[in-house]
Short mmCIF file of C-alpha atoms in Angstrom, two decimals:
data_model
loop_
_atom_site.label_atom_id
_atom_site.label_comp_id
_atom_site.label_asym_id
_atom_site.label_seq_id
_atom_site.Cartn_x
_atom_site.Cartn_y
_atom_site.Cartn_z
CA UNK A 174 -10.68 0.18 -22.95
CA UNK A 175 -12.04 -1.67 -19.97
CA UNK A 176 -11.08 0.14 -16.81
CA UNK A 177 -10.46 -3.21 -15.13
CA UNK A 178 -9.58 -3.41 -11.49
CA UNK A 179 -9.03 0.42 -11.50
CA UNK A 180 -5.81 -0.79 -10.23
CA UNK A 181 -4.45 -0.52 -6.72
CA UNK A 182 -1.52 1.74 -7.78
CA UNK A 183 -1.30 -0.76 -10.60
CA UNK A 184 0.39 -2.81 -7.94
CA UNK A 185 2.91 -0.08 -7.75
CA UNK A 186 3.71 -0.84 -11.43
CA UNK A 187 3.18 2.75 -12.26
CA UNK A 188 4.33 4.34 -15.43
CA UNK A 189 6.65 7.31 -15.13
CA UNK A 190 5.61 10.80 -16.27
CA UNK A 191 7.52 10.16 -19.48
CA UNK A 192 5.97 6.85 -20.53
CA UNK A 193 2.71 5.04 -21.07
CA UNK A 194 1.91 1.42 -21.34
CA UNK A 195 0.32 0.28 -24.65
CA UNK A 196 -2.23 -2.39 -25.02
CA UNK A 197 -2.99 -4.35 -28.16
CA UNK A 198 -6.24 -3.44 -29.95
CA UNK A 199 -6.83 -7.22 -30.31
CA UNK A 200 -6.82 -7.80 -26.52
CA UNK A 201 -10.28 -9.05 -25.40
CA UNK A 202 -12.12 -6.48 -23.22
CA UNK A 203 -11.86 -8.61 -20.10
CA UNK A 204 -8.12 -8.63 -20.44
CA UNK A 205 -7.63 -4.96 -21.12
CA UNK A 206 -6.54 -2.63 -18.38
CA UNK A 207 -6.62 1.14 -18.46
CA UNK A 208 -3.07 2.02 -17.59
CA UNK A 209 -2.78 5.10 -19.83
CA UNK A 210 -2.50 7.49 -16.96
CA UNK A 211 0.34 9.26 -15.13
CA UNK A 212 0.08 8.09 -11.55
CA UNK A 213 1.58 9.05 -8.21
CA UNK A 214 4.91 7.54 -8.90
CA UNK A 215 8.60 8.14 -8.52
CA UNK A 216 10.19 5.40 -10.65
CA UNK A 217 11.19 6.15 -14.22
CA UNK A 218 11.04 2.72 -15.75
CA UNK A 219 12.81 3.91 -18.92
CA UNK A 220 15.95 4.58 -16.79
CA UNK A 221 18.06 1.47 -16.14
CA UNK A 222 19.04 3.03 -12.89
CA UNK A 223 15.64 4.44 -12.11
CA UNK A 224 15.38 2.65 -8.78
CA UNK A 225 18.16 4.71 -7.14
CA UNK A 226 17.28 7.28 -4.44
CA UNK A 227 17.13 10.91 -5.51
CA UNK A 228 20.45 12.38 -6.69
CA UNK A 229 20.77 14.58 -3.64
CA UNK A 230 21.04 11.35 -1.52
CA UNK A 231 24.04 10.06 -3.50
CA UNK A 232 27.63 11.22 -3.67
CA UNK A 233 27.94 11.73 0.04
CA UNK A 234 24.68 13.74 0.38
CA UNK A 235 23.24 11.10 2.80
CA UNK A 236 24.49 9.57 6.02
CA UNK A 237 22.51 6.60 7.59
CA UNK A 238 21.29 7.06 11.18
CA UNK A 239 22.67 3.59 12.11
CA UNK A 240 25.96 1.93 11.08
CA UNK A 241 25.90 -0.93 13.49
CA UNK A 242 23.73 -3.71 12.08
CA UNK A 243 22.57 -5.11 15.37
CA UNK A 244 21.58 -1.74 16.67
CA UNK A 245 19.66 -1.19 13.46
CA UNK A 246 17.80 -4.45 13.99
CA UNK A 247 16.91 -3.48 17.54
CA UNK A 248 15.60 -0.15 16.21
CA UNK A 249 13.47 -1.84 13.53
CA UNK A 250 11.94 -4.14 16.20
CA UNK A 251 11.30 -1.09 18.40
CA UNK A 252 9.53 0.80 15.58
CA UNK A 253 7.36 -2.15 14.63
CA UNK A 254 6.31 -3.23 18.18
CA UNK A 255 5.67 0.34 19.29
CA UNK A 256 3.54 1.09 16.21
CA UNK A 257 1.59 -2.15 16.56
CA UNK A 258 0.92 -1.53 20.21
CA UNK A 259 -0.31 2.02 19.49
CA UNK A 260 -2.50 0.77 16.70
CA UNK A 261 -4.19 -1.91 18.82
CA UNK A 262 -4.93 0.63 21.46
CA UNK A 263 -6.10 3.49 19.28
CA UNK A 264 -8.23 1.54 16.84
CA UNK A 265 -9.39 -1.28 19.16
CA UNK A 266 -7.64 -4.12 17.29
CA UNK A 267 -6.67 -7.64 18.31
CA UNK A 268 -3.59 -9.36 16.82
CA UNK A 269 -4.37 -12.54 14.93
CA UNK A 270 -2.31 -14.96 12.85
CA UNK A 271 -2.51 -14.81 9.01
CA UNK A 272 -2.13 -17.20 6.12
CA UNK A 273 0.97 -17.45 4.10
CA UNK A 274 -1.02 -18.86 1.09
CA UNK A 275 -4.62 -19.15 -0.09
CA UNK A 276 -6.25 -21.25 -2.82
CA UNK A 277 -6.55 -19.62 -6.25
CA UNK A 278 -10.19 -20.82 -6.59
CA UNK A 279 -11.35 -19.11 -3.33
CA UNK A 280 -10.90 -15.60 -4.74
CA UNK A 281 -9.47 -14.57 -1.41
CA UNK A 282 -6.21 -13.25 -3.00
CA UNK A 283 -6.11 -9.52 -3.73
CA UNK A 284 -6.33 -9.41 -7.56
CA UNK A 285 -4.52 -6.09 -7.67
CA UNK A 286 -4.27 -5.13 -11.32
CA UNK A 287 -5.23 -8.67 -12.59
CA UNK A 288 -2.01 -9.03 -14.56
CA UNK A 289 0.51 -9.65 -11.82
CA UNK A 290 1.93 -13.18 -11.29
CA UNK A 291 1.34 -14.47 -7.78
CA UNK A 292 4.00 -16.62 -6.23
CA UNK A 293 2.29 -20.06 -6.47
CA UNK A 294 2.82 -23.77 -6.09
CA UNK A 295 1.12 -27.09 -6.14
CA UNK A 296 1.36 -29.33 -3.12
CA UNK A 297 3.36 -32.49 -3.97
CA UNK A 298 0.53 -34.94 -3.16
CA UNK A 299 -2.33 -32.82 -4.53
CA UNK A 300 -1.50 -32.00 -8.22
CA UNK A 301 -3.98 -29.53 -9.75
CA UNK A 302 -4.48 -27.66 -6.41
CA UNK A 303 -3.19 -24.14 -6.92
CA UNK A 304 -2.01 -22.21 -3.83
CA UNK A 305 -0.94 -18.60 -3.97
CA UNK A 306 1.06 -16.29 -1.70
CA UNK A 307 -1.29 -13.31 -1.17
CA UNK A 308 -0.44 -9.90 -2.55
CA UNK A 309 -2.30 -8.53 0.50
CA UNK A 310 -4.91 -9.71 3.01
CA UNK A 311 -7.55 -7.15 1.71
CA UNK A 312 -10.28 -9.84 1.25
CA UNK A 313 -9.02 -12.42 3.84
CA UNK A 314 -9.31 -9.87 6.71
CA UNK A 315 -12.99 -9.22 6.11
CA UNK A 316 -13.68 -12.94 6.08
CA UNK A 317 -11.56 -13.25 9.26
CA UNK A 318 -13.84 -10.85 11.08
CA UNK A 319 -16.72 -13.18 10.38
CA UNK A 320 -14.65 -16.22 11.15
CA UNK A 321 -13.57 -14.92 14.56
CA UNK A 322 -16.97 -13.48 15.32
CA UNK A 323 -15.66 -9.94 15.97
CA UNK A 324 -18.35 -7.54 17.04
CA UNK A 325 -18.93 -4.13 15.63
CA UNK A 326 -16.51 -1.54 16.99
CA UNK A 327 -13.69 -4.01 17.24
CA UNK A 328 -11.14 -5.27 14.70
CA UNK A 329 -8.06 -7.37 13.95
CA UNK A 330 -4.48 -6.68 12.89
CA UNK A 331 -2.04 -9.06 11.26
CA UNK A 332 1.73 -9.18 10.74
CA UNK A 333 1.34 -9.83 6.95
CA UNK A 334 4.26 -11.12 4.84
CA UNK A 335 3.82 -11.50 1.08
CA UNK A 336 5.52 -11.47 -2.28
CA UNK A 337 4.90 -9.33 -5.31
CA UNK A 338 6.83 -10.89 -8.18
CA UNK A 339 5.91 -8.19 -10.58
CA UNK A 340 6.35 -5.22 -8.41
CA UNK A 341 8.69 -2.32 -9.26
CA UNK A 342 12.00 -2.57 -7.34
CA UNK A 343 13.29 0.84 -6.24
CA UNK A 344 14.25 2.85 -3.19
CA UNK A 345 10.69 2.68 -1.73
CA UNK A 346 9.29 -0.59 -3.21
CA UNK A 347 10.34 -4.23 -2.77
CA UNK A 348 9.31 -7.64 -3.99
CA UNK A 349 8.83 -8.45 -0.32
CA UNK A 350 5.81 -6.99 1.33
CA UNK A 351 5.49 -6.67 5.12
CA UNK A 352 2.67 -4.61 6.59
CA UNK A 353 0.24 -4.34 9.48
CA UNK A 354 -2.90 -5.49 7.65
CA UNK A 355 -5.92 -4.43 9.74
CA UNK A 356 -9.76 -4.57 9.44
CA UNK A 357 -12.47 -3.29 11.75
CA UNK A 358 -16.12 -4.34 11.93
CA UNK A 359 -18.43 -1.25 11.66
CA UNK A 360 -22.08 -0.61 11.48
CA UNK A 361 -23.82 0.14 8.22
CA UNK A 362 -24.52 3.65 9.44
CA UNK A 363 -20.74 4.19 9.89
CA UNK A 364 -20.24 4.11 6.12
CA UNK A 365 -19.53 7.86 5.96
CA UNK A 366 -16.64 10.26 5.61
CA UNK A 367 -16.76 11.44 9.21
CA UNK A 368 -16.20 7.89 10.48
CA UNK A 369 -13.36 7.52 7.96
CA UNK A 370 -11.72 10.63 9.31
CA UNK A 371 -12.14 9.53 12.85
CA UNK A 372 -10.32 6.24 12.17
CA UNK A 373 -7.64 7.93 10.18
CA UNK A 374 -6.92 10.37 13.09
CA UNK A 375 -6.54 7.29 15.40
CA UNK A 376 -4.11 5.65 13.07
CA UNK A 377 -2.16 8.88 12.55
CA UNK A 378 -2.03 9.29 16.40
CA UNK A 379 -0.42 5.87 16.56
CA UNK A 380 2.24 6.90 13.99
CA UNK A 381 2.81 10.26 15.67
CA UNK A 382 3.33 8.68 19.08
CA UNK A 383 5.63 6.07 17.53
CA UNK A 384 7.85 8.80 16.00
CA UNK A 385 7.96 10.58 19.42
CA UNK A 386 9.08 7.31 21.07
CA UNK A 387 11.75 6.74 18.38
CA UNK A 388 12.99 10.30 18.74
CA UNK A 389 13.27 9.92 22.55
CA UNK A 390 15.15 6.56 22.37
CA UNK A 391 17.42 7.20 19.38
CA UNK A 392 17.78 10.95 19.15
CA UNK A 393 16.22 11.26 15.71
CA UNK A 394 14.34 14.57 15.35
CA UNK A 395 10.59 14.11 15.30
CA UNK A 396 8.99 16.01 12.40
CA UNK A 397 5.39 14.94 12.16
CA UNK A 398 2.87 17.64 13.07
CA UNK A 399 0.52 16.93 15.89
CA UNK A 400 -2.46 17.55 13.66
CA UNK A 401 -3.14 15.77 10.39
CA UNK A 402 -4.43 17.74 7.29
CA UNK A 403 -7.19 16.27 5.16
CA UNK A 404 -7.51 17.01 1.44
CA UNK A 405 -9.43 15.51 -1.46
CA UNK A 406 -8.26 14.39 -4.86
CA UNK A 407 -11.29 16.24 -6.39
CA UNK A 408 -10.21 19.60 -4.87
CA UNK A 409 -6.56 19.11 -5.66
CA UNK A 410 -7.41 18.41 -9.27
CA UNK A 411 -9.41 21.70 -9.45
CA UNK A 412 -6.62 23.62 -7.76
CA UNK A 413 -3.79 22.06 -9.76
CA UNK A 414 -5.32 20.81 -13.02
CA UNK A 415 -2.07 20.48 -14.88
CA UNK A 416 -0.02 18.77 -12.10
CA UNK A 417 0.53 15.06 -12.09
CA UNK A 418 -0.81 12.95 -9.17
CA UNK A 419 2.73 12.87 -7.67
CA UNK A 420 3.16 16.59 -8.06
CA UNK A 421 -0.18 17.19 -6.32
CA UNK A 422 0.95 14.94 -3.42
CA UNK A 423 4.33 16.71 -3.16
CA UNK A 424 2.48 20.13 -3.09
CA UNK A 425 0.31 19.02 -0.24
CA UNK A 426 2.92 17.13 1.81
CA UNK A 427 5.65 19.81 1.54
CA UNK A 428 3.22 22.37 2.86
CA UNK A 429 1.44 20.33 5.58
CA UNK A 430 3.97 17.52 6.31
CA UNK A 431 1.24 14.96 6.90
CA UNK A 432 -1.90 14.61 4.85
CA UNK A 433 -4.71 12.17 4.37
CA UNK A 434 -5.60 12.29 0.71
CA UNK A 435 -9.34 11.26 0.24
CA UNK A 436 -10.74 9.79 -2.93
CA UNK A 437 -8.46 7.27 -4.61
CA UNK A 438 -9.69 5.34 -7.56
CA UNK A 439 -12.37 6.05 -10.19
CA UNK A 440 -12.50 8.26 -13.20
CA UNK A 441 -12.55 11.94 -14.00
CA UNK A 442 -15.26 13.39 -16.20
CA UNK A 443 -12.91 13.16 -19.19
CA UNK A 444 -12.55 9.42 -18.66
CA UNK A 445 -9.03 9.47 -17.29
CA UNK A 446 -7.92 8.11 -13.99
CA UNK A 447 -8.70 10.54 -11.05
CA UNK A 448 -5.70 9.81 -8.80
CA UNK A 449 -4.09 6.33 -8.72
CA UNK A 450 -6.32 3.32 -8.79
CA UNK A 451 -8.04 0.86 -6.55
CA UNK A 452 -9.40 -2.67 -7.14
CA UNK A 453 -13.21 -2.91 -7.43
CA UNK A 454 -13.84 -5.28 -4.50
CA UNK A 455 -12.49 -3.77 -1.35
CA UNK A 456 -12.34 0.09 -1.08
CA UNK A 457 -15.51 2.09 -1.83
CA UNK A 458 -14.40 4.74 -4.39
CA UNK A 459 -17.78 5.65 -5.92
CA UNK A 460 -20.00 6.77 -2.99
CA UNK A 461 -20.62 10.51 -3.08
CA UNK A 462 -19.46 12.55 -0.08
CA UNK A 463 -21.20 15.65 1.35
CA UNK A 464 -18.46 17.79 -0.24
CA UNK A 465 -19.49 16.46 -3.68
CA UNK A 466 -16.44 14.29 -4.14
CA UNK A 467 -16.45 10.61 -4.60
CA UNK A 468 -15.00 7.86 -2.47
CA UNK A 469 -14.72 6.79 1.14
CA UNK A 470 -11.01 5.80 0.99
CA UNK A 471 -7.63 7.47 0.92
CA UNK A 472 -3.83 7.42 1.43
CA UNK A 473 -1.93 8.58 4.43
CA UNK A 474 1.09 10.58 3.13
CA UNK A 475 3.96 12.33 4.92
CA UNK A 476 6.77 14.64 3.78
CA UNK A 477 9.97 12.59 3.75
CA UNK A 478 12.84 14.87 4.85
CA UNK A 479 15.51 12.62 3.44
CA UNK A 480 14.01 11.93 -0.01
CA UNK A 481 12.36 15.40 -0.17
CA UNK A 482 9.08 14.10 -1.55
CA UNK A 483 5.77 12.77 -0.42
CA UNK A 484 5.91 9.30 1.04
CA UNK A 485 3.01 6.95 1.43
CA UNK A 486 2.69 5.24 4.79
CA UNK A 487 -0.79 3.62 4.51
CA UNK A 488 -3.67 2.99 2.12
CA UNK A 489 -7.15 2.45 3.70
CA UNK A 490 -10.86 2.94 3.33
CA UNK A 491 -14.38 2.00 4.12
CA UNK A 492 -15.04 -1.24 2.26
CA UNK A 493 -17.72 -1.91 -0.41
CA UNK A 494 -21.20 -3.05 0.59
CA UNK A 495 -23.07 -5.51 -1.78
CA UNK A 496 -24.49 -2.65 -3.84
CA UNK A 497 -21.20 -0.84 -4.37
CA UNK A 498 -19.37 -4.08 -5.01
CA UNK A 499 -21.68 -4.84 -7.96
CA UNK A 500 -21.35 -1.34 -9.37
CA UNK A 501 -17.62 -1.32 -9.15
CA UNK A 502 -17.26 -4.72 -10.67
CA UNK A 503 -19.35 -3.58 -13.66
CA UNK A 504 -17.31 -0.33 -13.92
CA UNK A 505 -14.14 -2.45 -14.10
CA UNK A 506 -15.68 -4.92 -16.47
CA UNK A 507 -15.20 -7.93 -14.20
CA UNK A 508 -18.74 -8.99 -13.17
CA UNK A 509 -17.63 -12.60 -13.29
CA UNK A 510 -15.80 -12.05 -9.99
CA UNK A 511 -19.01 -12.05 -8.07
CA UNK A 512 -19.10 -15.87 -8.64
CA UNK A 513 -16.04 -16.42 -6.30
CA UNK A 514 -16.63 -17.74 -2.86
CA UNK A 515 -15.54 -14.48 -1.12
CA UNK A 516 -17.75 -12.32 -3.28
CA UNK A 517 -20.75 -14.59 -2.71
CA UNK A 518 -20.25 -14.39 1.07
CA UNK A 519 -20.26 -10.57 0.76
CA UNK A 520 -23.26 -10.40 -1.52
CA UNK A 521 -25.36 -12.80 0.71
CA UNK A 522 -24.64 -10.77 3.84
CA UNK A 523 -22.29 -13.29 5.53
CA UNK A 524 -19.33 -10.78 5.71
CA UNK A 525 -19.74 -7.75 7.92
CA UNK A 526 -19.39 -4.10 6.91
CA UNK A 527 -15.82 -3.00 7.55
CA UNK A 528 -13.20 -0.41 7.32
CA UNK A 529 -9.59 -1.48 6.85
CA UNK A 530 -6.18 -0.95 5.29
CA UNK A 531 -2.51 -1.75 5.31
CA UNK A 532 0.43 0.09 7.01
CA UNK A 533 3.79 -0.74 5.47
CA UNK A 534 6.15 -1.93 8.15
CA UNK A 535 9.43 -1.40 6.32
CA UNK A 536 8.04 1.75 4.70
CA UNK A 537 7.30 3.18 8.03
CA UNK A 538 10.66 2.14 9.44
CA UNK A 539 12.33 3.75 6.42
CA UNK A 540 10.62 6.99 7.36
CA UNK A 541 11.12 6.83 11.09
CA UNK A 542 14.81 5.86 10.88
CA UNK A 543 15.44 8.34 8.03
CA UNK A 544 16.76 5.77 5.56
CA UNK A 545 17.06 6.64 1.85
CA UNK A 546 16.45 3.15 0.54
CA UNK A 547 13.98 0.58 1.74
CA UNK A 548 16.64 -2.11 1.45
CA UNK A 549 18.41 -0.56 4.42
CA UNK A 550 15.54 -1.65 6.62
CA UNK A 551 14.43 -4.84 4.87
CA UNK A 552 16.00 -7.96 3.50
CA UNK A 553 15.31 -7.96 -0.24
CA UNK A 554 16.73 -8.15 -3.70
CA UNK A 555 17.52 -5.10 -5.76
CA UNK A 556 19.05 -4.21 -9.16
CA UNK A 557 22.67 -5.30 -8.97
CA UNK A 558 23.95 -2.28 -10.83
CA UNK A 559 22.18 -0.04 -8.37
CA UNK A 560 23.44 -2.04 -5.33
CA UNK A 561 27.08 -1.42 -6.53
CA UNK A 562 26.45 2.30 -6.78
CA UNK A 563 24.86 2.42 -3.38
CA UNK A 564 27.83 0.55 -1.80
CA UNK A 565 30.32 3.01 -3.19
CA UNK A 566 28.24 5.71 -1.55
CA UNK A 567 28.34 3.99 1.80
CA UNK A 568 24.69 2.95 1.54
CA UNK A 569 24.59 -0.67 2.65
CA UNK A 570 21.48 -2.86 2.18
CA UNK A 571 20.44 -5.52 4.61
CA UNK A 572 21.50 -9.11 4.20
CA UNK A 573 21.59 -10.56 0.73
CA UNK A 574 20.23 -7.29 -0.62
CA UNK A 575 23.83 -5.88 -0.32
CA UNK A 576 25.29 -8.34 -2.86
CA UNK A 577 25.53 -7.08 -6.38
CA UNK A 578 25.55 -10.53 -8.01
CA UNK A 579 26.82 -13.58 -6.17
CA UNK A 580 25.13 -14.23 -2.79
CA UNK A 581 28.04 -16.41 -1.78
CA UNK A 582 30.47 -13.49 -2.10
CA UNK A 583 32.18 -12.31 1.13
CA UNK A 584 30.43 -9.62 3.03
CA UNK A 585 32.27 -6.58 4.10
#
């Protein structure tokens, strides 16, 4: 099967450890996707209530840190503005505005797994023009560095808002995406694992300092260690060959509390997915590192004391250069993508070499404010049956997310 898109966590559409997705043998190669792999997931999609928080959080096992809604909103704003300020200072970023939609023909949207439906529309007076709400700004940000003329050593950060109509909906995932999407112009000689680690440390320091500020202001115990631990998927596979990706993450995070997991995407020698997936046209997941492993990217994970499991805060990496782009497109059996406007700009040298990633705003707030469900810190929509169970347990979701069926129902 074509290992197409080598999928960015399969857009979080990740099979549970008890299930696999099956593809028709009649599907053309370009439309086939290798999803036959247990990934770093928590959602059991065979369970009709699989989106609920872990059982220990239910039946009175969890008490929210905030019960006053306005105080919660103030805390959310404090978390986001503090983190953004720290990021800009530590990584040398400038805040820029970002698009709410892009044209389909441009190739600027993040293709994710290639099967997800983007939220799209045609302008009233321009039938046939297809505009899409981006899944992320992975490609747009690199173009924006060129557009704004950002020099090497400096970058941009955006307050990105998007929709993922086909995403899983559970206690850590939502149809609504809000993240600090950032990208930094680097020199070609910076394409190495040491530069990656240096940047990761700066981002982690921003997170660490933010938690310290939240703890001081709201009295929530700060738990992040001052030093971040680095690990590789290659070593973890050797050390724990029979563990699932999620189990490997849990082992690391429970021990070290904060880990940057290097080497996401690509295949193992037996042809199976190494550890989650990545699209072929942003992160570099094939370049060999001095330690013998592959990939100049990774995930920033922490141990969540409420959920008692690993918890992803950010995904990032050094981006593809023209050579790596062509190789990864071929590996994923989508060489036709190189004809898109964005890909042509990368291949002809218009776009700079970069490092970048996304830091989930609501996800980070969920961690910092010790919430057991992402809907407590974000307006969204969730499984009505699960919403009813949560309400009975005193877990109230924000806004319309609290309604189990009729949004016109009276709020309590």
